[in-house]
PDB file of C-alpha atoms in Angstrom:
ATOM      1  CA  MET A   1      -0.062  -0.245   0.092  1.00 54.00           C
ATOM      2  CA  THR A   2       1.702   3.331  -1.174  1.00 71.00           C
ATOM      3  CA  GLU A   3       1.473   6.433   1.155  1.00 80.00           C
ATOM      4  CA  ARG A   4      -0.498   9.140  -0.165  1.00 88.00           C
ATOM      5  CA  VAL A   5       0.172  12.703   0.771  1.00 92.00           C
ATOM      6  CA  PRO A   6      -2.705  14.878   2.688  1.00 94.00           C
ATOM      7  CA  VAL A   7      -4.499  17.366   0.605  1.00 95.00           C
ATOM      8  CA  LEU A   8      -5.632  20.562   3.046  1.00 96.00           C
ATOM      9  CA  ARG A   9      -7.955  23.304   1.985  1.00 95.00           C
ATOM     10  CA  ILE A  10      -7.722  26.806   3.160  1.00 92.00           C
ATOM     11  CA  GLY A  11     -10.554  28.748   1.361  1.00 93.00           C
ATOM     12  CA  ASP A  12     -10.412  28.183  -1.969  1.00 94.00           C
ATOM     13  CA  VAL A  13      -6.577  27.148  -1.807  1.00 96.00           C
ATOM     14  CA  LEU A  14      -5.287  23.423  -1.831  1.00 97.00           C
ATOM     15  CA  LEU A  15      -2.375  22.774   0.268  1.00 97.00           C
ATOM     16  CA  VAL A  16       0.212  20.071  -0.189  1.00 96.00           C
ATOM     17  CA  SER A  17       2.892  19.945   2.300  1.00 96.00           C
ATOM     18  CA  ILE A  18       5.291  17.179   1.378  1.00 94.00           C
ATOM     19  CA  GLN A  19       6.976  15.727   4.532  1.00 89.00           C
ATOM     20  CA  VAL A  20       8.472  12.372   3.586  1.00 86.00           C
ATOM     21  CA  ASP A  21      11.027  11.087   1.178  1.00 87.00           C
ATOM     22  CA  LEU A  22       8.737  10.453  -1.961  1.00 87.00           C
ATOM     23  CA  GLU A  23       8.387   7.215  -3.853  1.00 87.00           C
ATOM     24  CA  ASP A  24       7.424   7.593  -7.375  1.00 88.00           C
ATOM     25  CA  GLN A  25       4.265   5.943  -6.965  1.00 90.00           C
ATOM     26  CA  THR A  26       3.128   8.338  -4.137  1.00 91.00           C
ATOM     27  CA  VAL A  27       4.357  11.261  -6.562  1.00 90.00           C
ATOM     28  CA  LEU A  28       1.646   9.867  -9.248  1.00 91.00           C
ATOM     29  CA  ASN A  29      -1.228   9.161  -6.741  1.00 93.00           C
ATOM     30  CA  LEU A  30      -0.713  13.308  -5.603  1.00 94.00           C
ATOM     31  CA  GLN A  31      -0.961  14.259  -9.208  1.00 94.00           C
ATOM     32  CA  GLU A  32      -4.322  12.662  -9.585  1.00 95.00           C
ATOM     33  CA  ASP A  33      -5.739  13.387  -6.288  1.00 95.00           C
ATOM     34  CA  LEU A  34      -4.855  17.020  -6.690  1.00 96.00           C
ATOM     35  CA  ALA A  35      -6.445  17.191 -10.137  1.00 96.00           C
ATOM     36  CA  GLU A  36      -9.620  15.370  -8.692  1.00 96.00           C
ATOM     37  CA  GLN A  37      -9.726  17.784  -5.869  1.00 96.00           C
ATOM     38  CA  ILE A  38      -9.411  20.837  -7.478  1.00 97.00           C
ATOM     39  CA  VAL A  39     -12.437  20.084  -9.670  1.00 97.00           C
ATOM     40  CA  SER A  40     -14.610  18.697  -6.629  1.00 96.00           C
ATOM     41  CA  ARG A  41     -13.697  21.448  -4.144  1.00 96.00           C
ATOM     42  CA  ALA A  42     -13.507  23.756  -6.924  1.00 95.00           C
ATOM     43  CA  ALA A  43     -10.212  25.458  -5.792  1.00 96.00           C
ATOM     44  CA  ARG A  44      -8.475  28.310  -7.638  1.00 95.00           C
ATOM     45  CA  GLY A  45      -4.992  27.606  -6.394  1.00 96.00           C
ATOM     46  CA  VAL A  46      -2.707  25.038  -5.469  1.00 97.00           C
ATOM     47  CA  VAL A  47       0.340  25.691  -2.783  1.00 97.00           C
ATOM     48  CA  ILE A  48       3.114  22.839  -2.961  1.00 97.00           C
ATOM     49  CA  ASP A  49       5.174  23.365   0.226  1.00 97.00           C
ATOM     50  CA  ILE A  50       8.619  21.346  -0.315  1.00 96.00           C
ATOM     51  CA  THR A  51      10.465  23.110   2.625  1.00 96.00           C
ATOM     52  CA  ALA A  52      11.002  19.624   4.175  1.00 95.00           C
ATOM     53  CA  VAL A  53      12.202  18.103   1.017  1.00 95.00           C
ATOM     54  CA  GLU A  54      15.830  17.426   0.717  1.00 94.00           C
ATOM     55  CA  ILE A  55      16.045  15.993  -2.743  1.00 94.00           C
ATOM     56  CA  VAL A  56      14.104  17.031  -6.083  1.00 94.00           C
ATOM     57  CA  ASP A  57      15.298  14.797  -8.798  1.00 93.00           C
ATOM     58  CA  SER A  58      14.288  14.845 -12.365  1.00 91.00           C
ATOM     59  CA  PHE A  59      11.110  12.762 -11.568  1.00 90.00           C
ATOM     60  CA  VAL A  60       9.703  15.176  -8.831  1.00 92.00           C
ATOM     61  CA  GLY A  61      10.906  18.047 -10.793  1.00 93.00           C
ATOM     62  CA  ARG A  62       8.551  17.045 -13.608  1.00 90.00           C
ATOM     63  CA  MET A  63       5.657  16.090 -11.354  1.00 91.00           C
ATOM     64  CA  LEU A  64       5.947  19.472  -9.860  1.00 93.00           C
ATOM     65  CA  ALA A  65       5.718  21.005 -13.540  1.00 93.00           C
ATOM     66  CA  THR A  66       2.995  18.506 -14.658  1.00 93.00           C
ATOM     67  CA  ILE A  67       1.077  19.536 -11.522  1.00 94.00           C
ATOM     68  CA  ALA A  68       1.330  23.302 -12.537  1.00 95.00           C
ATOM     69  CA  SER A  69      -0.003  22.431 -16.157  1.00 94.00           C
ATOM     70  CA  ILE A  70      -2.773  20.395 -15.156  1.00 95.00           C
ATOM     71  CA  SER A  71      -4.112  23.008 -12.556  1.00 95.00           C
ATOM     72  CA  ARG A  72      -3.802  25.399 -15.134  1.00 94.00           C
ATOM     73  CA  LEU A  73      -6.123  23.683 -17.170  1.00 96.00           C
ATOM     74  CA  LEU A  74      -8.619  23.262 -14.533  1.00 96.00           C
ATOM     75  CA  ASP A  75      -8.403  27.212 -13.947  1.00 95.00           C
ATOM     76  CA  ALA A  76      -6.201  27.051 -10.693  1.00 95.00           C
ATOM     77  CA  GLU A  77      -2.759  28.624 -10.314  1.00 95.00           C
ATOM     78  CA  THR A  78       0.101  26.426  -8.673  1.00 96.00           C
ATOM     79  CA  VAL A  79       2.892  27.867  -6.416  1.00 97.00           C
ATOM     80  CA  VAL A  80       5.770  25.808  -5.205  1.00 97.00           C
ATOM     81  CA  VAL A  81       7.242  27.177  -1.635  1.00 98.00           C
ATOM     82  CA  GLY A  82       9.904  26.387   0.298  1.00 97.00           C
ATOM     83  CA  MET A  83      12.694  25.282  -2.018  1.00 97.00           C
ATOM     84  CA  ARG A  84      16.122  24.919  -0.019  1.00 97.00           C
ATOM     85  CA  PRO A  85      18.813  26.625  -1.998  1.00 97.00           C
ATOM     86  CA  ALA A  86      20.641  23.484  -2.338  1.00 97.00           C
ATOM     87  CA  VAL A  87      17.583  21.952  -3.866  1.00 97.00           C
ATOM     88  CA  ALA A  88      17.723  24.882  -6.244  1.00 96.00           C
ATOM     89  CA  ILE A  89      21.091  24.725  -7.345  1.00 96.00           C
ATOM     90  CA  THR A  90      21.242  20.995  -7.887  1.00 96.00           C
ATOM     91  CA  LEU A  91      17.886  21.238 -10.281  1.00 94.00           C
ATOM     92  CA  VAL A  92      19.805  23.729 -12.311  1.00 93.00           C
ATOM     93  CA  GLU A  93      22.593  22.025 -12.909  1.00 93.00           C
ATOM     94  CA  LEU A  94      20.556  18.684 -13.626  1.00 91.00           C
ATOM     95  CA  GLY A  95      19.158  20.776 -16.388  1.00 88.00           C
ATOM     96  CA  LEU A  96      15.624  21.259 -14.976  1.00 88.00           C
ATOM     97  CA  SER A  97      14.672  24.837 -14.724  1.00 84.00           C
ATOM     98  CA  LEU A  98      11.028  24.331 -14.150  1.00 87.00           C
ATOM     99  CA  GLY A  99      10.451  27.635 -16.184  1.00 79.00           C
ATOM    100  CA  GLY A 100       6.257  27.094 -15.868  1.00 82.00           C
ATOM    101  CA  VAL A 101       6.340  26.721 -12.187  1.00 92.00           C
ATOM    102  CA  ARG A 102       5.611  29.645 -10.112  1.00 95.00           C
ATOM    103  CA  THR A 103       7.389  29.824  -7.048  1.00 96.00           C
ATOM    104  CA  ALA A 104       7.549  32.058  -3.728  1.00 97.00           C
ATOM    105  CA  LEU A 105       9.963  31.443  -0.570  1.00 97.00           C
ATOM    106  CA  ASP A 106       7.858  30.814   1.739  1.00 96.00           C
ATOM    107  CA  LEU A 107       3.898  29.625   2.522  1.00 96.00           C
ATOM    108  CA  GLU A 108       2.756  33.247   3.563  1.00 96.00           C
ATOM    109  CA  LYS A 109       4.262  34.831   0.016  1.00 97.00           C
ATOM    110  CA  GLY A 110       3.068  31.963  -1.890  1.00 96.00           C
ATOM    111  CA  LEU A 111      -0.737  32.545  -0.605  1.00 95.00           C
ATOM    112  CA  ALA A 112      -0.215  36.298  -1.666  1.00 95.00           C
ATOM    113  CA  LEU A 113       1.020  35.424  -4.929  1.00 95.00           C
ATOM    114  CA  LEU A 114      -2.243  33.685  -5.388  1.00 94.00           C
ATOM    115  CA  ARG A 115      -4.306  36.461  -3.788  1.00 92.00           C
ATOM    116  CA  ARG A 116      -2.916  38.596  -6.229  1.00 91.00           C
ATOM    117  CA  ALA A 117      -3.340  36.311  -9.258  1.00 85.00           C
ATOM    118  CA  ALA A 118      -6.781  35.944  -8.139  1.00 83.00           C
ATOM    119  CA  ALA A 119      -7.511  39.772  -7.764  1.00 85.00           C
ATOM    120  CA  ASP A 120      -6.122  40.288 -11.520  1.00 83.00           C
ATOM    121  CA  THR A 121      -8.311  37.730 -12.929  1.00 78.00           C
ATOM    122  CA  ASP A 122     -11.544  39.033 -11.335  1.00 74.00           C
ATOM    123  CA  ARG A 123     -10.619  42.788 -12.626  1.00 74.00           C
ATOM    124  CA  ARG A 124     -10.571  41.461 -16.398  1.00 68.00           C
TER     125      ARG A 124
ATOM    126  CA  MET B   1      34.815   2.014 -11.131  1.00 76.00           C
ATOM    127  CA  ASN B   2      38.639   2.718 -10.798  1.00 75.00           C
ATOM    128  CA  VAL B   3      38.585   4.594  -7.386  1.00 83.00           C
ATOM    129  CA  PRO B   4      39.649   2.030  -4.715  1.00 86.00           C
ATOM    130  CA  TRP B   5      37.201   1.853  -1.534  1.00 88.00           C
ATOM    131  CA  ALA B   6      38.513   3.498   1.537  1.00 87.00           C
ATOM    132  CA  ALA B   7      40.958   0.917   3.756  1.00 83.00           C
ATOM    133  CA  GLY B   8      38.661  -0.640   6.752  1.00 81.00           C
ATOM    134  CA  GLN B   9      35.442   0.493   4.804  1.00 81.00           C
ATOM    135  CA  VAL B  10      33.057  -2.303   3.370  1.00 87.00           C
ATOM    136  CA  PRO B  11      30.560  -0.951   0.793  1.00 92.00           C
ATOM    137  CA  ARG B  12      27.236  -1.706   1.384  1.00 94.00           C
ATOM    138  CA  THR B  13      24.676  -3.223  -0.914  1.00 96.00           C
ATOM    139  CA  GLN B  14      21.450  -2.155  -1.648  1.00 97.00           C
ATOM    140  CA  GLY B  15      19.236  -4.408  -4.216  1.00 97.00           C
ATOM    141  CA  ILE B  16      16.781  -2.152  -6.317  1.00 96.00           C
ATOM    142  CA  ALA B  17      13.888  -4.142  -7.371  1.00 96.00           C
ATOM    143  CA  GLN B  18      10.839  -1.989  -6.748  1.00 93.00           C
ATOM    144  CA  ASN B  19       9.888   1.565  -6.299  1.00 89.00           C
ATOM    145  CA  ASP B  20      10.560   1.983  -2.714  1.00 92.00           C
ATOM    146  CA  ASP B  21      14.134   0.483  -3.214  1.00 95.00           C
ATOM    147  CA  VAL B  22      14.981   3.782  -4.940  1.00 95.00           C
ATOM    148  CA  VAL B  23      14.045   5.858  -1.835  1.00 94.00           C
ATOM    149  CA  ARG B  24      15.842   3.313  -0.015  1.00 96.00           C
ATOM    150  CA  ALA B  25      19.165   3.580  -1.927  1.00 97.00           C
ATOM    151  CA  ARG B  26      18.745   7.368  -1.715  1.00 96.00           C
ATOM    152  CA  GLN B  27      18.784   6.740   2.076  1.00 96.00           C
ATOM    153  CA  GLN B  28      21.873   4.710   2.039  1.00 97.00           C
ATOM    154  CA  VAL B  29      23.994   7.253   0.012  1.00 97.00           C
ATOM    155  CA  ARG B  30      22.606  10.077   2.280  1.00 96.00           C
ATOM    156  CA  GLY B  31      24.195   8.554   5.040  1.00 96.00           C
ATOM    157  CA  HIS B  32      27.760   7.745   3.187  1.00 96.00           C
ATOM    158  CA  ALA B  33      27.331  11.457   1.973  1.00 96.00           C
ATOM    159  CA  GLN B  34      27.170  12.733   5.513  1.00 96.00           C
ATOM    160  CA  GLN B  35      29.897  10.520   7.033  1.00 94.00           C
ATOM    161  CA  CYS B  36      32.338  11.826   4.244  1.00 93.00           C
ATOM    162  CA  LYS B  37      31.020  15.437   5.569  1.00 93.00           C
ATOM    163  CA  LEU B  38      30.249  16.632   2.094  1.00 96.00           C
ATOM    164  CA  SER B  39      28.944  20.289   2.035  1.00 96.00           C
ATOM    165  CA  LEU B  40      25.074  20.410   2.176  1.00 96.00           C
ATOM    166  CA  VAL B  41      25.097  21.307  -1.743  1.00 97.00           C
ATOM    167  CA  ASP B  42      27.654  18.666  -2.466  1.00 97.00           C
ATOM    168  CA  GLN B  43      25.496  16.310  -0.441  1.00 97.00           C
ATOM    169  CA  THR B  44      22.165  17.030  -1.971  1.00 97.00           C
ATOM    170  CA  LYS B  45      23.660  16.753  -5.595  1.00 97.00           C
ATOM    171  CA  PHE B  46      25.167  13.255  -5.024  1.00 98.00           C
ATOM    172  CA  ILE B  47      21.711  12.189  -3.493  1.00 97.00           C
ATOM    173  CA  THR B  48      20.057  13.341  -6.576  1.00 96.00           C
ATOM    174  CA  ALA B  49      22.416  11.893  -8.812  1.00 97.00           C
ATOM    175  CA  ALA B  50      21.856   8.574  -7.114  1.00 97.00           C
ATOM    176  CA  SER B  51      18.120   8.928  -7.043  1.00 96.00           C
ATOM    177  CA  GLU B  52      18.435   9.398 -11.089  1.00 94.00           C
ATOM    178  CA  LEU B  53      20.729   6.478 -11.629  1.00 96.00           C
ATOM    179  CA  ALA B  54      18.587   3.893  -9.077  1.00 96.00           C
ATOM    180  CA  ARG B  55      15.730   4.586 -11.072  1.00 93.00           C
ATOM    181  CA  ASN B  56      17.363   3.937 -14.280  1.00 92.00           C
ATOM    182  CA  THR B  57      18.709   0.637 -12.734  1.00 94.00           C
ATOM    183  CA  LEU B  58      15.074  -0.202 -12.143  1.00 94.00           C
ATOM    184  CA  VAL B  59      13.200   1.193 -15.271  1.00 90.00           C
ATOM    185  CA  TYR B  60      15.755   0.698 -17.827  1.00 89.00           C
ATOM    186  CA  GLY B  61      17.860  -2.118 -16.216  1.00 92.00           C
ATOM    187  CA  GLY B  62      15.120  -4.158 -14.951  1.00 93.00           C
ATOM    188  CA  GLY B  63      16.348  -4.095 -11.435  1.00 94.00           C
ATOM    189  CA  GLY B  64      19.808  -4.779 -10.085  1.00 96.00           C
ATOM    190  CA  GLU B  65      21.868  -3.524  -7.141  1.00 97.00           C
ATOM    191  CA  MET B  66      23.632  -0.443  -5.748  1.00 97.00           C
ATOM    192  CA  ARG B  67      27.094  -0.449  -3.800  1.00 97.00           C
ATOM    193  CA  SER B  68      28.029   2.734  -2.060  1.00 96.00           C
ATOM    194  CA  GLY B  69      30.704   3.529   0.773  1.00 96.00           C
ATOM    195  CA  LEU B  70      33.909   6.004   1.215  1.00 96.00           C
ATOM    196  CA  VAL B  71      36.356   5.824  -1.251  1.00 95.00           C
ATOM    197  CA  GLU B  72      39.700   6.935  -0.659  1.00 93.00           C
ATOM    198  CA  ARG B  73      42.812   8.298  -3.441  1.00 92.00           C
ATOM    199  CA  ASP B  74      45.962  10.103  -2.841  1.00 90.00           C
ATOM    200  CA  GLY B  75      44.527  11.022   0.811  1.00 88.00           C
ATOM    201  CA  ARG B  76      41.350  12.599  -0.314  1.00 92.00           C
ATOM    202  CA  ARG B  77      38.010  11.235   0.981  1.00 93.00           C
ATOM    203  CA  GLY B  78      34.986  10.804  -1.401  1.00 96.00           C
ATOM    204  CA  VAL B  79      32.074   8.906  -1.408  1.00 97.00           C
ATOM    205  CA  ALA B  80      30.892   6.490  -4.297  1.00 97.00           C
ATOM    206  CA  ALA B  81      28.028   4.730  -5.640  1.00 97.00           C
ATOM    207  CA  VAL B  82      27.955   1.828  -8.366  1.00 97.00           C
ATOM    208  CA  PHE B  83      24.934   0.945  -9.891  1.00 97.00           C
ATOM    209  CA  GLU B  84      25.021  -2.578 -11.624  1.00 96.00           C
ATOM    210  CA  ASP B  85      22.228  -4.311 -13.692  1.00 94.00           C
ATOM    211  CA  SER B  86      21.970  -7.048 -16.393  1.00 91.00           C
ATOM    212  CA  GLY B  87      19.363  -5.623 -18.473  1.00 90.00           C
ATOM    213  CA  PRO B  88      19.664  -4.777 -22.148  1.00 90.00           C
ATOM    214  CA  GLY B  89      22.675  -2.429 -22.120  1.00 89.00           C
ATOM    215  CA  ILE B  90      22.876   0.759 -23.679  1.00 86.00           C
ATOM    216  CA  PRO B  91      23.975   0.427 -27.430  1.00 81.00           C
ATOM    217  CA  ASP B  92      24.964   4.067 -28.254  1.00 81.00           C
ATOM    218  CA  ILE B  93      26.623   5.393 -25.288  1.00 82.00           C
ATOM    219  CA  GLU B  94      26.834   8.945 -26.640  1.00 81.00           C
ATOM    220  CA  LEU B  95      23.488   9.309 -27.317  1.00 82.00           C
ATOM    221  CA  ALA B  96      22.218   8.130 -24.216  1.00 81.00           C
ATOM    222  CA  LEU B  97      24.461  10.785 -22.539  1.00 83.00           C
ATOM    223  CA  THR B  98      22.480  13.521 -24.609  1.00 81.00           C
ATOM    224  CA  ASP B  99      20.452  15.742 -22.638  1.00 78.00           C
ATOM    225  CA  GLY B 100      16.817  15.157 -23.416  1.00 72.00           C
ATOM    226  CA  TRP B 101      17.228  11.633 -25.319  1.00 72.00           C
ATOM    227  CA  THR B 102      15.418   8.720 -23.575  1.00 72.00           C
ATOM    228  CA  SER B 103      14.682   5.516 -24.617  1.00 67.00           C
ATOM    229  CA  GLY B 104      11.877   5.294 -22.292  1.00 62.00           C
ATOM    230  CA  GLY B 105       9.336   7.946 -20.741  1.00 59.00           C
ATOM    231  CA  GLY B 106      11.464  10.090 -19.075  1.00 65.00           C
ATOM    232  CA  LEU B 107      12.881  13.221 -19.441  1.00 62.00           C
ATOM    233  CA  GLY B 108      16.443  12.322 -20.632  1.00 68.00           C
ATOM    234  CA  LEU B 109      18.147  13.831 -17.905  1.00 71.00           C
ATOM    235  CA  GLY B 110      18.787  11.033 -15.595  1.00 80.00           C
ATOM    236  CA  LEU B 111      22.335   9.937 -17.043  1.00 89.00           C
ATOM    237  CA  SER B 112      23.460  13.437 -18.561  1.00 89.00           C
ATOM    238  CA  GLY B 113      22.135  15.078 -15.616  1.00 90.00           C
ATOM    239  CA  ALA B 114      23.980  12.919 -13.127  1.00 94.00           C
ATOM    240  CA  ARG B 115      27.106  13.154 -14.517  1.00 94.00           C
ATOM    241  CA  ARG B 116      26.900  16.814 -14.526  1.00 94.00           C
ATOM    242  CA  LEU B 117      26.028  16.292 -10.464  1.00 96.00           C
ATOM    243  CA  VAL B 118      29.196  14.545  -9.766  1.00 97.00           C
ATOM    244  CA  ASP B 119      32.670  14.622  -9.852  1.00 97.00           C
ATOM    245  CA  GLU B 120      33.683  11.289 -11.846  1.00 96.00           C
ATOM    246  CA  PHE B 121      31.534   9.161 -13.506  1.00 95.00           C
ATOM    247  CA  PHE B 122      32.153   5.775 -15.235  1.00 95.00           C
ATOM    248  CA  LEU B 123      29.873   3.964 -17.478  1.00 93.00           C
ATOM    249  CA  ASP B 124      30.452   0.443 -18.457  1.00 93.00           C
ATOM    250  CA  THR B 125      27.755  -1.190 -20.714  1.00 91.00           C
ATOM    251  CA  GLU B 126      27.104  -3.050 -23.749  1.00 88.00           C
ATOM    252  CA  ALA B 127      24.200  -4.300 -25.545  1.00 87.00           C
ATOM    253  CA  GLY B 128      22.638  -7.502 -24.207  1.00 88.00           C
ATOM    254  CA  ARG B 129      25.179  -7.584 -21.450  1.00 90.00           C
ATOM    255  CA  GLY B 130      24.037  -4.928 -18.674  1.00 93.00           C
ATOM    256  CA  THR B 131      25.095  -1.382 -17.578  1.00 93.00           C
ATOM    257  CA  THR B 132      27.173  -0.735 -14.644  1.00 95.00           C
ATOM    258  CA  VAL B 133      27.518   3.157 -13.422  1.00 95.00           C
ATOM    259  CA  SER B 134      29.739   4.462 -10.753  1.00 96.00           C
ATOM    260  CA  ILE B 135      30.173   7.904  -9.206  1.00 97.00           C
ATOM    261  CA  VAL B 136      32.300   9.684  -7.131  1.00 97.00           C
ATOM    262  CA  LYS B 137      32.201  13.029  -5.197  1.00 97.00           C
ATOM    263  CA  TRP B 138      34.987  14.487  -3.586  1.00 96.00           C
ATOM    264  CA  SER B 139      35.000  16.058  -0.098  1.00 94.00           C
ATOM    265  CA  ARG B 140      36.585  19.644  -0.552  1.00 85.00           C
TER     266      ARG B 140
END
């Protein structure tokens, strides 16, 4: 039985905090869980907190980019928060710059970014 | 690998046969990287490279094993990991080391990316005979 990462909801934002060393299957489950919950809970934003994550390899990096793309199709914005400096250095050297993924330094800044994005959309 | 294991250190073996073995391989390598007193950035790079190679062993090599431990050369200490499988091997090494090239469903960053993250990288493979990849990161 593969573990599942809990998905929390604050207002119209889904929050995922990754606290364990992720197995590939857990990563794939998370992708599906998030897609389903964005729709069922009518979420406008997703925050993925990787403060506790020591290693982001190409598989996890691709998962972050894929979740960002899926949520965009479902009318939600994704922000990855809390990336460690060593992880950022390693990802770039690995060749993954995660171009399409929005990031913020911490949860508070991530939520603020989503609020601004929502306000911009509402004005249009 | 042409780098000797450190005297008195027996490398540890981790089988790679299923998904959670990739996690175990990462954890074993993390222990050795810390024991070697690599800087935090170097630890992260080495563990990430090991994670890519462990997944390759599983996905492309059909499973195999990893040996990891401390190495020593000319008074320098380092950490090494050797990934071995008896899968189909790599027919065109140069192509396999090209960014973005993949024979499977990946991003094609595993081998080429892992090579950039370490100090020494050895690839020994032949079509039909399996693949052995060894990586070393030296303590600074």
